[in-house]
Tab-separated table of C-alpha atoms and ligand atoms in Angstrom:
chain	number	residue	atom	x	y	z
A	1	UNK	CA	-14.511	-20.679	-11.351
A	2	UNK	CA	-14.411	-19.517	-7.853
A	3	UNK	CA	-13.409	-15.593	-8.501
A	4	UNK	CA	-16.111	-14.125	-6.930
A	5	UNK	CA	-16.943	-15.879	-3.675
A	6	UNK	CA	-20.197	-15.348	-2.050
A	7	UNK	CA	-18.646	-14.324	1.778
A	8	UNK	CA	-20.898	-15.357	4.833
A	9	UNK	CA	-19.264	-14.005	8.304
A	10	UNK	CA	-19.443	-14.516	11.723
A	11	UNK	CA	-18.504	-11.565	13.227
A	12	UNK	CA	-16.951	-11.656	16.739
A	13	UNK	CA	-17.127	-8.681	18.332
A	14	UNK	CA	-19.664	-5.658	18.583
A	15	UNK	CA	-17.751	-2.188	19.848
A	16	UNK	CA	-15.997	0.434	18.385
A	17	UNK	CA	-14.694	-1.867	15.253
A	18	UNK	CA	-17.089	-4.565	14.938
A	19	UNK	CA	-19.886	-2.035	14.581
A	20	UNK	CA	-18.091	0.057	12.224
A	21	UNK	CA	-17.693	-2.991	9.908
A	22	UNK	CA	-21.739	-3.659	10.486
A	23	UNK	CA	-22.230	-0.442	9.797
A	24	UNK	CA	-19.847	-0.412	6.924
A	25	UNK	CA	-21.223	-3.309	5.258
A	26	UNK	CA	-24.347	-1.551	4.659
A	27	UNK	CA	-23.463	0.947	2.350
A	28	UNK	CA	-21.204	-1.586	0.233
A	29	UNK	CA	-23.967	-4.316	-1.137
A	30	UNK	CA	-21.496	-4.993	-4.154
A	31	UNK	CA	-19.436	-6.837	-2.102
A	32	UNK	CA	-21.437	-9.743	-1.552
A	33	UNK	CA	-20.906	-10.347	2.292
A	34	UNK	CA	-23.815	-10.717	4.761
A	35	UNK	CA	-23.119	-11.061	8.502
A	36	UNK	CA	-24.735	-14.292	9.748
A	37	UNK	CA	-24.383	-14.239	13.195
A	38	UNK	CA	-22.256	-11.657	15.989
A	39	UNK	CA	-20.565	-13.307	19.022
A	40	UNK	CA	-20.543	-10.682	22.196
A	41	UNK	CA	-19.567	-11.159	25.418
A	42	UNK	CA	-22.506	-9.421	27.252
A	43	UNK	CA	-26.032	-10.100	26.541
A	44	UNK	CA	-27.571	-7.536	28.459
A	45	UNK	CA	-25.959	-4.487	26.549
A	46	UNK	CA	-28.486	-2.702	24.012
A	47	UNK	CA	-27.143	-3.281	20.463
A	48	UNK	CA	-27.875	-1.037	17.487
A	49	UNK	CA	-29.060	-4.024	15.237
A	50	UNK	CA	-31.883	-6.889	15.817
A	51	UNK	CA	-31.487	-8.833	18.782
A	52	UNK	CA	-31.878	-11.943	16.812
A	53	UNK	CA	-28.427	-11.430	15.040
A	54	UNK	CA	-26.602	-11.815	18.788
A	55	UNK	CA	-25.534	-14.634	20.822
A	56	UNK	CA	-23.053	-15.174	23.042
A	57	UNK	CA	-22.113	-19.062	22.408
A	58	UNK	CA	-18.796	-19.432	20.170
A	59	UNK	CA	-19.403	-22.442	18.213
A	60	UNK	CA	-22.608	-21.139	16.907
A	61	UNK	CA	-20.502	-19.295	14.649
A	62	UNK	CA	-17.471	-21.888	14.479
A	63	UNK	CA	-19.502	-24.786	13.722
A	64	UNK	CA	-22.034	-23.198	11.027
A	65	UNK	CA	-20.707	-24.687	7.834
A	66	UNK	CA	-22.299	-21.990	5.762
A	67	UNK	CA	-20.101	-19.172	7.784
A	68	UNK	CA	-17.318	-19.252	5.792
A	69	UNK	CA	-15.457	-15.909	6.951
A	70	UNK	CA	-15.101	-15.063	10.737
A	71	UNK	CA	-14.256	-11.652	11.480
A	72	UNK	CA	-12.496	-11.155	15.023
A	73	UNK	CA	-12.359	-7.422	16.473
A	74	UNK	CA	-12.936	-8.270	20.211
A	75	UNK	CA	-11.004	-6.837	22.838
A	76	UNK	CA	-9.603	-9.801	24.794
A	77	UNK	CA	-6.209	-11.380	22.937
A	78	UNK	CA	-6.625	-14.847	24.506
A	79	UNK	CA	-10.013	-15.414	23.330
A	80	UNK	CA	-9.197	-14.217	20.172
A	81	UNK	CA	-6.361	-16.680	19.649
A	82	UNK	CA	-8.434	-19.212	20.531
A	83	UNK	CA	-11.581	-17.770	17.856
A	84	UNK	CA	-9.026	-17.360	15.069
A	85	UNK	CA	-7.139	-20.733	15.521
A	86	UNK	CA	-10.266	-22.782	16.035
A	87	UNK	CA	-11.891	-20.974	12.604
A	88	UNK	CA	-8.551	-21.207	10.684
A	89	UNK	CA	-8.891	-25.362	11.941
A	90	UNK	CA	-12.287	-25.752	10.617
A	91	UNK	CA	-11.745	-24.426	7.196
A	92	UNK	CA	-12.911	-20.827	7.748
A	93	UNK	CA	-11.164	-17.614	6.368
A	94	UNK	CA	-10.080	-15.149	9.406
A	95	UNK	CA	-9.779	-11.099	9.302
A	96	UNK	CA	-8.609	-9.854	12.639
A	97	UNK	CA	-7.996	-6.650	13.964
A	98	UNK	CA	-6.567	-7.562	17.463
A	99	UNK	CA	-2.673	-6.563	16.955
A	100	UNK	CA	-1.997	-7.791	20.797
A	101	UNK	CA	-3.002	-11.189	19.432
A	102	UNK	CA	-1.015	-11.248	16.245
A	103	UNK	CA	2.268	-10.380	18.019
A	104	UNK	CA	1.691	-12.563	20.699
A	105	UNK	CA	1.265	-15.760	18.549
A	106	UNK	CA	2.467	-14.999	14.776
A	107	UNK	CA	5.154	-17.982	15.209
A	108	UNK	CA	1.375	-20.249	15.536
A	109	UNK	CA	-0.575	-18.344	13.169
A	110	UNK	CA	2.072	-18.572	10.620
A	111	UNK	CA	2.081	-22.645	10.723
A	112	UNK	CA	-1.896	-22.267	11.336
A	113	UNK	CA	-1.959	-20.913	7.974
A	114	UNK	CA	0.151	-23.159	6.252
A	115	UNK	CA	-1.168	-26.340	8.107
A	116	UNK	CA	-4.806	-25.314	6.648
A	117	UNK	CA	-4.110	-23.895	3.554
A	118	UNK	CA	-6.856	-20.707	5.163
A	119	UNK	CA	-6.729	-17.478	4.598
A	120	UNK	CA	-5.799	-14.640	7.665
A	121	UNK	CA	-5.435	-11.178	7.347
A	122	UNK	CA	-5.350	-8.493	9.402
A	123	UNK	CA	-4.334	-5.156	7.362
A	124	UNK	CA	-6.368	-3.081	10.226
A	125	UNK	CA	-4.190	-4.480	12.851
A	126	UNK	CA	-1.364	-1.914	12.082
A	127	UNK	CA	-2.115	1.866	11.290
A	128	UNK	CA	-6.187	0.731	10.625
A	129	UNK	CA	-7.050	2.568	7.352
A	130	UNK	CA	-3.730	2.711	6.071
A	131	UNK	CA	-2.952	-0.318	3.592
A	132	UNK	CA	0.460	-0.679	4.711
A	133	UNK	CA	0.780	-4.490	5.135
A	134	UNK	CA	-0.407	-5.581	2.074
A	135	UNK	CA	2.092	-2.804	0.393
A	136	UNK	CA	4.985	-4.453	2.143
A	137	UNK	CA	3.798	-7.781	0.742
A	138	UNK	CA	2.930	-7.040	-2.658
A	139	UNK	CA	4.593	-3.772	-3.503
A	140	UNK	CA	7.812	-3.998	-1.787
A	141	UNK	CA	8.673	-7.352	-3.211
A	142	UNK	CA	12.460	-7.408	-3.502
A	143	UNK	CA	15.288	-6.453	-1.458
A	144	UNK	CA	15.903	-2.898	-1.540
A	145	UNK	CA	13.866	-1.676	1.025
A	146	UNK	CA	16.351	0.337	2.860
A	147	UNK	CA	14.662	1.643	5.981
A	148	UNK	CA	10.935	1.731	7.421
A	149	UNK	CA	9.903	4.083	9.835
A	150	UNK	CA	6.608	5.301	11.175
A	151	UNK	CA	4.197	6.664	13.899
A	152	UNK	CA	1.987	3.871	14.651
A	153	UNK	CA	0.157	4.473	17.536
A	154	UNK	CA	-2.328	7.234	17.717
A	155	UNK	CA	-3.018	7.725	21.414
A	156	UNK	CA	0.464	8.876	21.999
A	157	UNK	CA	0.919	11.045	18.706
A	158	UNK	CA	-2.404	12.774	19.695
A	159	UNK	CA	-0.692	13.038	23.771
A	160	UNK	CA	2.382	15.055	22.535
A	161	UNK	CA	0.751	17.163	19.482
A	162	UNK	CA	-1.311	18.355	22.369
A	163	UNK	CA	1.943	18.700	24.730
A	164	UNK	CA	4.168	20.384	21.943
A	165	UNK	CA	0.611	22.980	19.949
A	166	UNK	CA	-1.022	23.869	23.051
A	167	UNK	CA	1.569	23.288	25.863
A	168	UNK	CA	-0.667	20.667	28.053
A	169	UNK	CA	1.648	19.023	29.996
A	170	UNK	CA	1.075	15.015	30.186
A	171	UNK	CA	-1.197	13.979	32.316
A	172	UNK	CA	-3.789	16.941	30.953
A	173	UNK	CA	-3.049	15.802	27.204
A	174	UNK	CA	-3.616	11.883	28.700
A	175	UNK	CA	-6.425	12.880	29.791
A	176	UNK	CA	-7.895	14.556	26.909
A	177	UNK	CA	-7.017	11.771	24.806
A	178	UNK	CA	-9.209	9.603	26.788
A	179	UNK	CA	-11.783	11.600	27.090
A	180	UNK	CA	-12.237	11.881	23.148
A	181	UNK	CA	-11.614	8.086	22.954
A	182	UNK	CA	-8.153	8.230	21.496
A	183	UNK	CA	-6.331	6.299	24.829
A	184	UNK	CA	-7.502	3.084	26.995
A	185	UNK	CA	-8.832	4.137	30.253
A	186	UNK	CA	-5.720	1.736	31.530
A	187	UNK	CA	-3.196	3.941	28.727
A	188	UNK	CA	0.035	1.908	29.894
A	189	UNK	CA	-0.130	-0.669	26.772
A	190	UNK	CA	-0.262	2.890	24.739
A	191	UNK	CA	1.801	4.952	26.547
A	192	UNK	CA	4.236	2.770	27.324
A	193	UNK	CA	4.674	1.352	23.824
A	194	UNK	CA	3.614	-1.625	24.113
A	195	UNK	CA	0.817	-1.523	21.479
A	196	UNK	CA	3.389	0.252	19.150
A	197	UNK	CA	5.969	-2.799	19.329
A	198	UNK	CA	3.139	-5.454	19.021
A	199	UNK	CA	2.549	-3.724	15.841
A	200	UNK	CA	6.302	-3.256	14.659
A	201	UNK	CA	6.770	-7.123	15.290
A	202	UNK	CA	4.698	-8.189	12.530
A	203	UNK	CA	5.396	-4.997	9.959
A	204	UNK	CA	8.454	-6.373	10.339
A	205	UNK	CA	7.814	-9.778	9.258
A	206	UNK	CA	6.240	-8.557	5.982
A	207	UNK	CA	8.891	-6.254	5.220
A	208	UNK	CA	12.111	-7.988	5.925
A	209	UNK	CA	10.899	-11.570	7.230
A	210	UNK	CA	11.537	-11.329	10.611
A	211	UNK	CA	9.459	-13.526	13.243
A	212	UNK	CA	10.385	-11.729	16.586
A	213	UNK	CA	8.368	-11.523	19.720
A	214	UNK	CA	7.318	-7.934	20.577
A	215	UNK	CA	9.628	-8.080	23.891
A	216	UNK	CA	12.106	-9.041	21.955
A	217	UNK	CA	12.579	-5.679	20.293
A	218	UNK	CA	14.382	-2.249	22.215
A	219	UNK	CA	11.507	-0.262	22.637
A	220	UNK	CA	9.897	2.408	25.006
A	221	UNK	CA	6.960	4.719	25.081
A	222	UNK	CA	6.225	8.452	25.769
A	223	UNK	CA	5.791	8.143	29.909
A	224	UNK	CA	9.228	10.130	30.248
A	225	UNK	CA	8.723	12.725	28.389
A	226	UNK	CA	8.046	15.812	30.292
A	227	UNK	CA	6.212	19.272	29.640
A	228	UNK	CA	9.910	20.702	30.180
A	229	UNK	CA	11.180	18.320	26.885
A	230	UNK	CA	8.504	19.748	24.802
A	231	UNK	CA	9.616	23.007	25.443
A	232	UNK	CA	13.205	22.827	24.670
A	233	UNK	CA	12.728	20.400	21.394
A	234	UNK	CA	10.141	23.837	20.524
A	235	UNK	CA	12.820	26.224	21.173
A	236	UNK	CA	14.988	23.854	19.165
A	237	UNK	CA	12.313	24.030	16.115
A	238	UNK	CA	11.980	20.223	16.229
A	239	UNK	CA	9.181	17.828	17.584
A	240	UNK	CA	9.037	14.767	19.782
A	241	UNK	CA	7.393	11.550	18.666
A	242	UNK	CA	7.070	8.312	19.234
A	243	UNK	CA	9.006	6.302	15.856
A	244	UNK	CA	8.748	2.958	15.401
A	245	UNK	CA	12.017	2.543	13.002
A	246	UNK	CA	13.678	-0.279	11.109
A	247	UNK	CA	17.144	0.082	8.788
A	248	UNK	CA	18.677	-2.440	6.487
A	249	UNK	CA	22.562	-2.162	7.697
A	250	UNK	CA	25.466	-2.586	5.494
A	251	UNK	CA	26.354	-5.744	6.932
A	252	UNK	CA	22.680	-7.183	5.901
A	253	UNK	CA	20.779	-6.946	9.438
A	254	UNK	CA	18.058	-5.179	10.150
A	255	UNK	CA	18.111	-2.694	13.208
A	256	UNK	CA	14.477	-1.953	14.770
A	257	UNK	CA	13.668	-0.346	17.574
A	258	UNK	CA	10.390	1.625	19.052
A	259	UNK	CA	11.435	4.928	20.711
A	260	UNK	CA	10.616	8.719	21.005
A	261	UNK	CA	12.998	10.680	18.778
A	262	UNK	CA	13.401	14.295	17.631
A	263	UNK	CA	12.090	15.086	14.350
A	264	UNK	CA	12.971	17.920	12.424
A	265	UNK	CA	10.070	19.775	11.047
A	266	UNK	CA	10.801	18.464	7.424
A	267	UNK	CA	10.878	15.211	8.528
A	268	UNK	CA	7.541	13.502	6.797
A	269	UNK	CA	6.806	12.569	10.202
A	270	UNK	CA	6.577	15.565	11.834
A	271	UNK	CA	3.476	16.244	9.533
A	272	UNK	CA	1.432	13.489	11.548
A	273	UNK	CA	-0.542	14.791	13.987
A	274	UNK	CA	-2.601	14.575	16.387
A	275	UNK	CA	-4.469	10.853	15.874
A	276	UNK	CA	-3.003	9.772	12.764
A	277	UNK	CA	-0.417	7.724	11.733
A	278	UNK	CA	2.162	7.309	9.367
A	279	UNK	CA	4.766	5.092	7.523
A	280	UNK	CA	7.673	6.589	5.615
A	281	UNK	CA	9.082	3.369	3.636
A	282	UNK	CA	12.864	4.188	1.716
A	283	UNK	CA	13.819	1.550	-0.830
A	284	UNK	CA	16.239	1.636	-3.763
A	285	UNK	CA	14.527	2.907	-6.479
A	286	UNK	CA	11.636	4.653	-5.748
A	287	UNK	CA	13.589	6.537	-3.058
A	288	UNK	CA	10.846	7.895	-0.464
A	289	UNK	CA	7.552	7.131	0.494
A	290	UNK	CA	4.527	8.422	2.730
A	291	UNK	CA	1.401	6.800	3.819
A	292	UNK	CA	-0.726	9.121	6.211
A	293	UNK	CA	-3.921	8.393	7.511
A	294	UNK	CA	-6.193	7.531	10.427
A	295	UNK	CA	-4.544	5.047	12.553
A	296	UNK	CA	-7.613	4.326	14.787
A	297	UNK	CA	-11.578	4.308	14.811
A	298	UNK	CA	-14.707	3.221	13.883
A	299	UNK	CA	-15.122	4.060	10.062
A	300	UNK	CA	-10.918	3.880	9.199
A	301	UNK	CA	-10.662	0.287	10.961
A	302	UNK	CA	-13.466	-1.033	9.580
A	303	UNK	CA	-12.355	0.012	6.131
A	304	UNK	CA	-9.078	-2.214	6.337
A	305	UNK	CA	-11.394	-5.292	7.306
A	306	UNK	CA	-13.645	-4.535	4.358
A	307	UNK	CA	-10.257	-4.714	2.466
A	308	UNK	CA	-9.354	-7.495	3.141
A	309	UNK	CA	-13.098	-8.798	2.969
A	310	UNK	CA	-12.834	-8.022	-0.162
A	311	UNK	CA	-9.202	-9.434	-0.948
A	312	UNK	CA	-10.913	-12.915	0.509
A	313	UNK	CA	-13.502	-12.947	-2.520
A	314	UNK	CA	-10.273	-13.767	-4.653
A	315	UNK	CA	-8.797	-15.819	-2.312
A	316	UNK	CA	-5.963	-13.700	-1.419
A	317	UNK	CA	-3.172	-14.989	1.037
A	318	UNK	CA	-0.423	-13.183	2.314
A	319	UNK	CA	2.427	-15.032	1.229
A	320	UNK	CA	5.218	-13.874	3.422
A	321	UNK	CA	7.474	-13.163	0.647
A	322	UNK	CA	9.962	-12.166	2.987
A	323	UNK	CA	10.216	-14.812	4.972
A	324	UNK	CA	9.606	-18.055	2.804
A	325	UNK	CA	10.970	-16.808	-1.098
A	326	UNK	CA	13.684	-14.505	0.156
A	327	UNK	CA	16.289	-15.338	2.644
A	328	UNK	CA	14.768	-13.441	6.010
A	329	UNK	CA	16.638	-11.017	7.235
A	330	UNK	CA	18.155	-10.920	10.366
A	331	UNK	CA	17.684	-8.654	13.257
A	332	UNK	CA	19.928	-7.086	15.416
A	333	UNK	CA	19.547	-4.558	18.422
A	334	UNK	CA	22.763	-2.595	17.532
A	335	UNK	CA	22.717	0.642	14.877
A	336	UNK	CA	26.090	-0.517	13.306
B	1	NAP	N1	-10.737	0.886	18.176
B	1	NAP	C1	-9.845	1.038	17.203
B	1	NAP	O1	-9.714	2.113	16.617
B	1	NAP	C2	-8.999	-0.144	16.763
B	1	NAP	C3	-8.135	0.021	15.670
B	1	NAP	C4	-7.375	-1.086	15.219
B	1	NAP	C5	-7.474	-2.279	15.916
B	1	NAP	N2	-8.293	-2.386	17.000
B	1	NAP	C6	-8.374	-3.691	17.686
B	1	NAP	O2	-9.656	-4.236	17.387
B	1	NAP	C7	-10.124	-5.013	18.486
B	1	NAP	C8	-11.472	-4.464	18.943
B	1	NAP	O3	-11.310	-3.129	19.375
B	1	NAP	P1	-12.571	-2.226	19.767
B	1	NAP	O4	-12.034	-0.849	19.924
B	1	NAP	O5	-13.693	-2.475	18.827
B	1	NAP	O6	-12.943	-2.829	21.214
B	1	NAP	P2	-14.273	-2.563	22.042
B	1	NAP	O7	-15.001	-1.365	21.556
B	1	NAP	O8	-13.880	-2.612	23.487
B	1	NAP	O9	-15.194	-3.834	21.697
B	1	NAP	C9	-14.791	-5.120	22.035
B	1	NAP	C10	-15.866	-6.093	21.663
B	1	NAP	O10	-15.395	-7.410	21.923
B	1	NAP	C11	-16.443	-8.162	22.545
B	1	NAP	N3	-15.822	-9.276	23.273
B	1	NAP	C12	-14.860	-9.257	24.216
B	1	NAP	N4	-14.526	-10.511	24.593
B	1	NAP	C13	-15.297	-11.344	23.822
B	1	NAP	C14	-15.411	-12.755	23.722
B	1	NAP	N5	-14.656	-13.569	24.453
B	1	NAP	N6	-16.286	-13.259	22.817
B	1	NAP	C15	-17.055	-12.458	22.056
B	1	NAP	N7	-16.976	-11.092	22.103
B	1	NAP	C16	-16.118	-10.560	22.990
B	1	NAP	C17	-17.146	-7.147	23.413
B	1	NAP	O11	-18.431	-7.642	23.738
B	1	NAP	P3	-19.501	-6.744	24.527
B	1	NAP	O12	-19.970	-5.728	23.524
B	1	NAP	O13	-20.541	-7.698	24.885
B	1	NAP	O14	-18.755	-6.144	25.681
B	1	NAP	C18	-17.162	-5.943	22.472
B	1	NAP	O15	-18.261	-6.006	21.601
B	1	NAP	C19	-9.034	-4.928	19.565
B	1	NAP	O16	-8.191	-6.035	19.448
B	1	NAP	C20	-8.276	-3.655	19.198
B	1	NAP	O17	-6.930	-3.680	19.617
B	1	NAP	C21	-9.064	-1.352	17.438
């Protein structure tokens, strides 16, 4: 029996995440997974691994039969469609991180998957070191999951702790943010919530079954909210954040939406500073649930991919319950 598969990746992608899971990979020689060969984009930048593990050419990595994993974490969403559908075509198991990607083209990954029979996962796409997808998928398994709501993008949680604990106003929080590493030097896909709805698109398809484009979905980020809001929401005793939200209605449709809300300070969410995230899930029986954790960086991303490395050894698939053994839900844009 297969059970224990010997993993050999190619590993696309060499910055903050793709090092992290080289790095990572080091201290975990149980798992049986060796990185072959790392695909970057520039040759000229100095690595911290031997040169000879570089190249810059693709198919070395596509077309080595013995590569049986690739692991995508580059930066660029068109190439990386392009990596992960040409891998999951030649009969190699995929772990992404690049969420832009995965929103942009689930409808094609999802027949990708099923036209190949391969494996893709992506758990460090949404909230990195928190195991939230594979939750929805396994845990969450029936119909009773009442609401989901969560703080998924770090950059702008970290933009109004800062506005609301030590009265920056936005652009001086924005800028701290990037200067620790927490925002893109070109913030709008952050700050204007455009990384937190590419996200909330495909949470949503594990959770309730529903294949939406990102645009499709009401949502807006944090660039209105003033110095003068934080102050009055304090005075108030509640915070501002950025909630990603999504609530089974009584007539059977889910409403989702990405927008900055008030929350009350014993509100699970107001607990989530600074850069982490969080996911409060409400379902019949269990009543409520909170994951918190570190919803960016090195060491918390690449701890999802090693995840679902490891997941890969038993040939784990994500099934979309939701969407192919239940009846999908449907969405709708109004709260009624
Ligand atoms: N950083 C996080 O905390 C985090 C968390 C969750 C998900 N993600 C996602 O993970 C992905 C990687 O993020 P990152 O922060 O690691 O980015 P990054 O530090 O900017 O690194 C990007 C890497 O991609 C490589 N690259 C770009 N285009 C390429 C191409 N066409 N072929 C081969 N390599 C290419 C770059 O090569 P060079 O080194 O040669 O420039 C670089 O090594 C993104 O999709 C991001 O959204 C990041």
């Amino acid at each position: 029996m297969d059970a224990h598969k010997q993993l050999t990746i190619g590993l696309f992608g060499f910055g903050v995440v793709g090092e992290g899971i080289y790095r990572v990979l080091q201290q975990t020689p149980s798992l049986k997974a060796t990185i072959k060969k790392v695909c970057i984009k520039n040759p000229g930048k100095k690595r911290n691994a031997p040169a000879e593990l570089f190249t810059t050419d693709k198919d070395v990595l596509l077309n080595d039969p013995e590569i049986n994993v690739i692991v995508e974490v580059i930066d660029d969403s068109n190439a990386a469609f392009d990596i992960v559908s040409t891998a999951l075509k030649g009969g190699k198991d995929v772990v992404s991180s690049s969420k832009k990607m995965i929103a942009e083209n689930l409808p094609e990954l999802l027949g990708l998957q099923e036209l190949t029979g391969r494996s893709l996962l992506y758990e460090s796409a949404a909230c990195a070191s928190i195991p939230v997808i594979r939750n929805l998928e396994e845990y969450y398994d029936n119909d009773l999951l009442h609401s989901m709501k969560a703080i998924v993008n770090g950059s702008t949680n970290f933009i109004l702790t800062k506005m609301f604990e030590e009265k920056l106003d936005f652009q001086e929080a924005l800028l701290m943010a990037q200067q620790l590493g927490f925002a893109e030097s070109n913030p709008k896909l952050d700050v204007e919530g455009y990384d937190a709805v590419n996200k909330w698109s495909f949470l949503l398809t594990h959770a309730y079954g529903i294949v939406e484009y990102p645009e499709k979905l009401v949502f807006t980020g944090i660039q209105n909210v003033q110095g003068g809001d934080a102050k009055v929401a304090r005075e108030k005793n509640i915070d501002i954040k950025l909630v990603a939200n999504a609530q089974k209605l009584q007539n059977g449709k889910v409403a989702a939406f990405v927008l900055p809300q008030f929350v009350k300070h014993d509100d699970h969410l107001a607990f989530v500073k600074n850069e982490y995230n969080g996911v409060v899930i409400e379902s019949g029986f269990a009543d409520k649930q909170f994951f918190y954790g570190k919803g960016a960086g090195s060491f918390p991303t690449a701890s999802a991919v090693l995840s679902d490395l490891s997941a890969l050894r038993y040939q784990y698939k994500y099934e979309y319950k939701k969407l192919k053994h239940h009846r999908p839900n449907e969405l709708t844009n109004s709260s009624m």
